Amino acid sequence: MGELLGQMIEVDVTNIAHGGVSVARHDGRVVFVSDAIPGERVLARITDDKKKSFWRAETVKVVTPSEHRQEHVWSAASVDRDPDNRAGGAEFGHIELSHQRELKTQILSESLERMAKVTLAPVVEAVPGDDERKGLGWRTRVSLHVDEHGNVGPFAARSHRVIPVADLPLATPELSAGAPLDQNFTGFDRVDVLNPSTGGVRLIIGKQKPQVITETVGEREFTLLDSGFWQVHHGAAQVLTSAVQDAIDPELFDPAASNLDLYGGVGLFAAAVGDKFGPATKITSVEAESAATDHAAQNLSEWLGAHAETGRVDHWLRQHLKEATATERARLDKATIILDPPRSGAGREVVDLVSRAHPAQVVYVACDPVAFARDVAFFAERGYELSSVRAFDLFPHTHHVEAVGTFTRK
């Protein structure tokens, strides 16, 4: 293995795969090709031949372009550049925007069908205003890395090589204007640039002490640390708030039940539930990061029945179920549970614990279609079926897609 690295092959691209790459075949072998579109013929350079079952390759030249190919929205990531010098983070930028969403719909639908035998096919919805902006100007958070000479930039696609760039077209105009792309940061590894809802653009350089920032969703304010998690798209928090509210079946919702917001962060979705069902709604937000829990407690303080607890979700659930009285079990039986796990998904153990709580419904916010589909299958094994699902294009010009699904007991 390794003797084929750098070799050029000409291939016909037939399908899209999860992870922002397309699928081709060469002498019967599967080849995952970056910067290509299904339907194209491309000249590609082999970058990984370690696996017997497949290779990886990067498009060097488009021989027969797709009708959906466009000039890349970011010149720093264009196919005109050598693959080693292409900026990462905009791997779908060469694809017309509406076709990007068709491909994401296909990936989510195929994942659900293959892994969970579910035939729901949610159409990926655009965030309002994104089409008018051509899918640009949405990122409120950008991580820039620093090379050995102090230059800043994104990593190259699929590597840790820093690529100096002149612009950040996916970032909000304010963030773009404030990003220190031409400054030297020798001695540091990374510079994070933030454009919160309030307070203007800010930089996080090295290990500086985190500061409190405020994000707004509609007329509601949320405090958090600038080093903490918040949705990257400037419209995502509002879109997901509405989607979670709509995903809850009001016929199954009991405000007096032991409702849970797991992986609750700073309380965004617990607040969404409280806003929809009233200030007496009982809901507990569970989050492993103690600083986030502190802010969740503050952000949820107006809801009498809301509170926040610090704990790893699996540990907290296991202990909670172990200590639950008959009354608490009855309240869990009527509960609505919100799940917003990291990209790796909830996983078998957490799905098992949630199912043992026997809630009336589960609303799952997913940022990875394959992890979500795997967990859909786990829930099905435990008597919960995916009754509805929506998908949202919260990351235009990348392969990422968000889904919000509702599970109910069979």
PDB file of N, CA and C in Angstrom, residues 89 120 126 165 207 220 251 263 288 329 342 366 406:
ATOM      1  N   GLY A  89     -13.599  23.842   4.649  1.00  0.00           N
ATOM      2  CA  GLY A  89     -14.743  24.475   5.282  1.00  0.00           C
ATOM      3  C   GLY A  89     -15.817  24.955   4.336  1.00  0.00           C
ATOM      4  N   LEU A 120     -39.051   7.917   5.375  1.00  0.00           N
ATOM      5  CA  LEU A 120     -39.320   9.349   5.379  1.00  0.00           C
ATOM      6  C   LEU A 120     -38.233  10.065   4.579  1.00  0.00           C
ATOM      7  N   ALA A 126     -34.306  25.769   3.581  1.00  0.00           N
ATOM      8  CA  ALA A 126     -33.360  26.877   3.697  1.00  0.00           C
ATOM      9  C   ALA A 126     -33.723  27.756   4.885  1.00  0.00           C
ATOM     10  N   VAL A 165      -5.676  33.192   3.745  1.00  0.00           N
ATOM     11  CA  VAL A 165      -6.753  33.577   2.828  1.00  0.00           C
ATOM     12  C   VAL A 165      -6.971  35.078   2.914  1.00  0.00           C
ATOM     13  N   LYS A 207      -5.083  31.292  25.287  1.00  0.00           N
ATOM     14  CA  LYS A 207      -5.792  30.828  26.479  1.00  0.00           C
ATOM     15  C   LYS A 207      -6.327  31.986  27.306  1.00  0.00           C
ATOM     16  N   ARG A 220     -35.814  37.140  23.266  1.00  0.00           N
ATOM     17  CA  ARG A 220     -35.241  36.514  24.462  1.00  0.00           C
ATOM     18  C   ARG A 220     -33.717  36.575  24.410  1.00  0.00           C
ATOM     19  N   GLU A 251     -50.661  17.119  22.178  1.00  0.00           N
ATOM     20  CA  GLU A 251     -51.558  16.128  22.784  1.00  0.00           C
ATOM     21  C   GLU A 251     -50.801  15.202  23.732  1.00  0.00           C
ATOM     22  N   TYR A 263     -28.280  17.221  27.028  1.00  0.00           N
ATOM     23  CA  TYR A 263     -27.245  17.991  26.328  1.00  0.00           C
ATOM     24  C   TYR A 263     -27.766  19.421  26.164  1.00  0.00           C
ATOM     25  N   ALA A 288     -23.114  18.574  30.635  1.00  0.00           N
ATOM     26  CA  ALA A 288     -21.868  18.161  31.286  1.00  0.00           C
ATOM     27  C   ALA A 288     -20.967  19.337  31.633  1.00  0.00           C
ATOM     28  N   ARG A 329     -41.404   7.962  38.453  1.00  0.00           N
ATOM     29  CA  ARG A 329     -41.560   7.089  37.286  1.00  0.00           C
ATOM     30  C   ARG A 329     -42.814   7.461  36.495  1.00  0.00           C
ATOM     31  N   PRO A 342     -23.955  15.741  20.675  1.00  0.00           N
ATOM     32  CA  PRO A 342     -22.894  16.192  19.771  1.00  0.00           C
ATOM     33  C   PRO A 342     -22.948  15.432  18.449  1.00  0.00           C
ATOM     34  N   ALA A 366     -30.452  16.685  15.528  1.00  0.00           N
ATOM     35  CA  ALA A 366     -29.290  15.941  15.042  1.00  0.00           C
ATOM     36  C   ALA A 366     -28.477  16.773  14.061  1.00  0.00           C
ATOM     37  N   THR A 406     -39.142  13.568  15.681  1.00  0.00           N
ATOM     38  CA  THR A 406     -39.997  13.238  16.828  1.00  0.00           C
ATOM     39  C   THR A 406     -40.202  11.730  16.900  1.00  0.00           C
TER      40      THR A 406
END
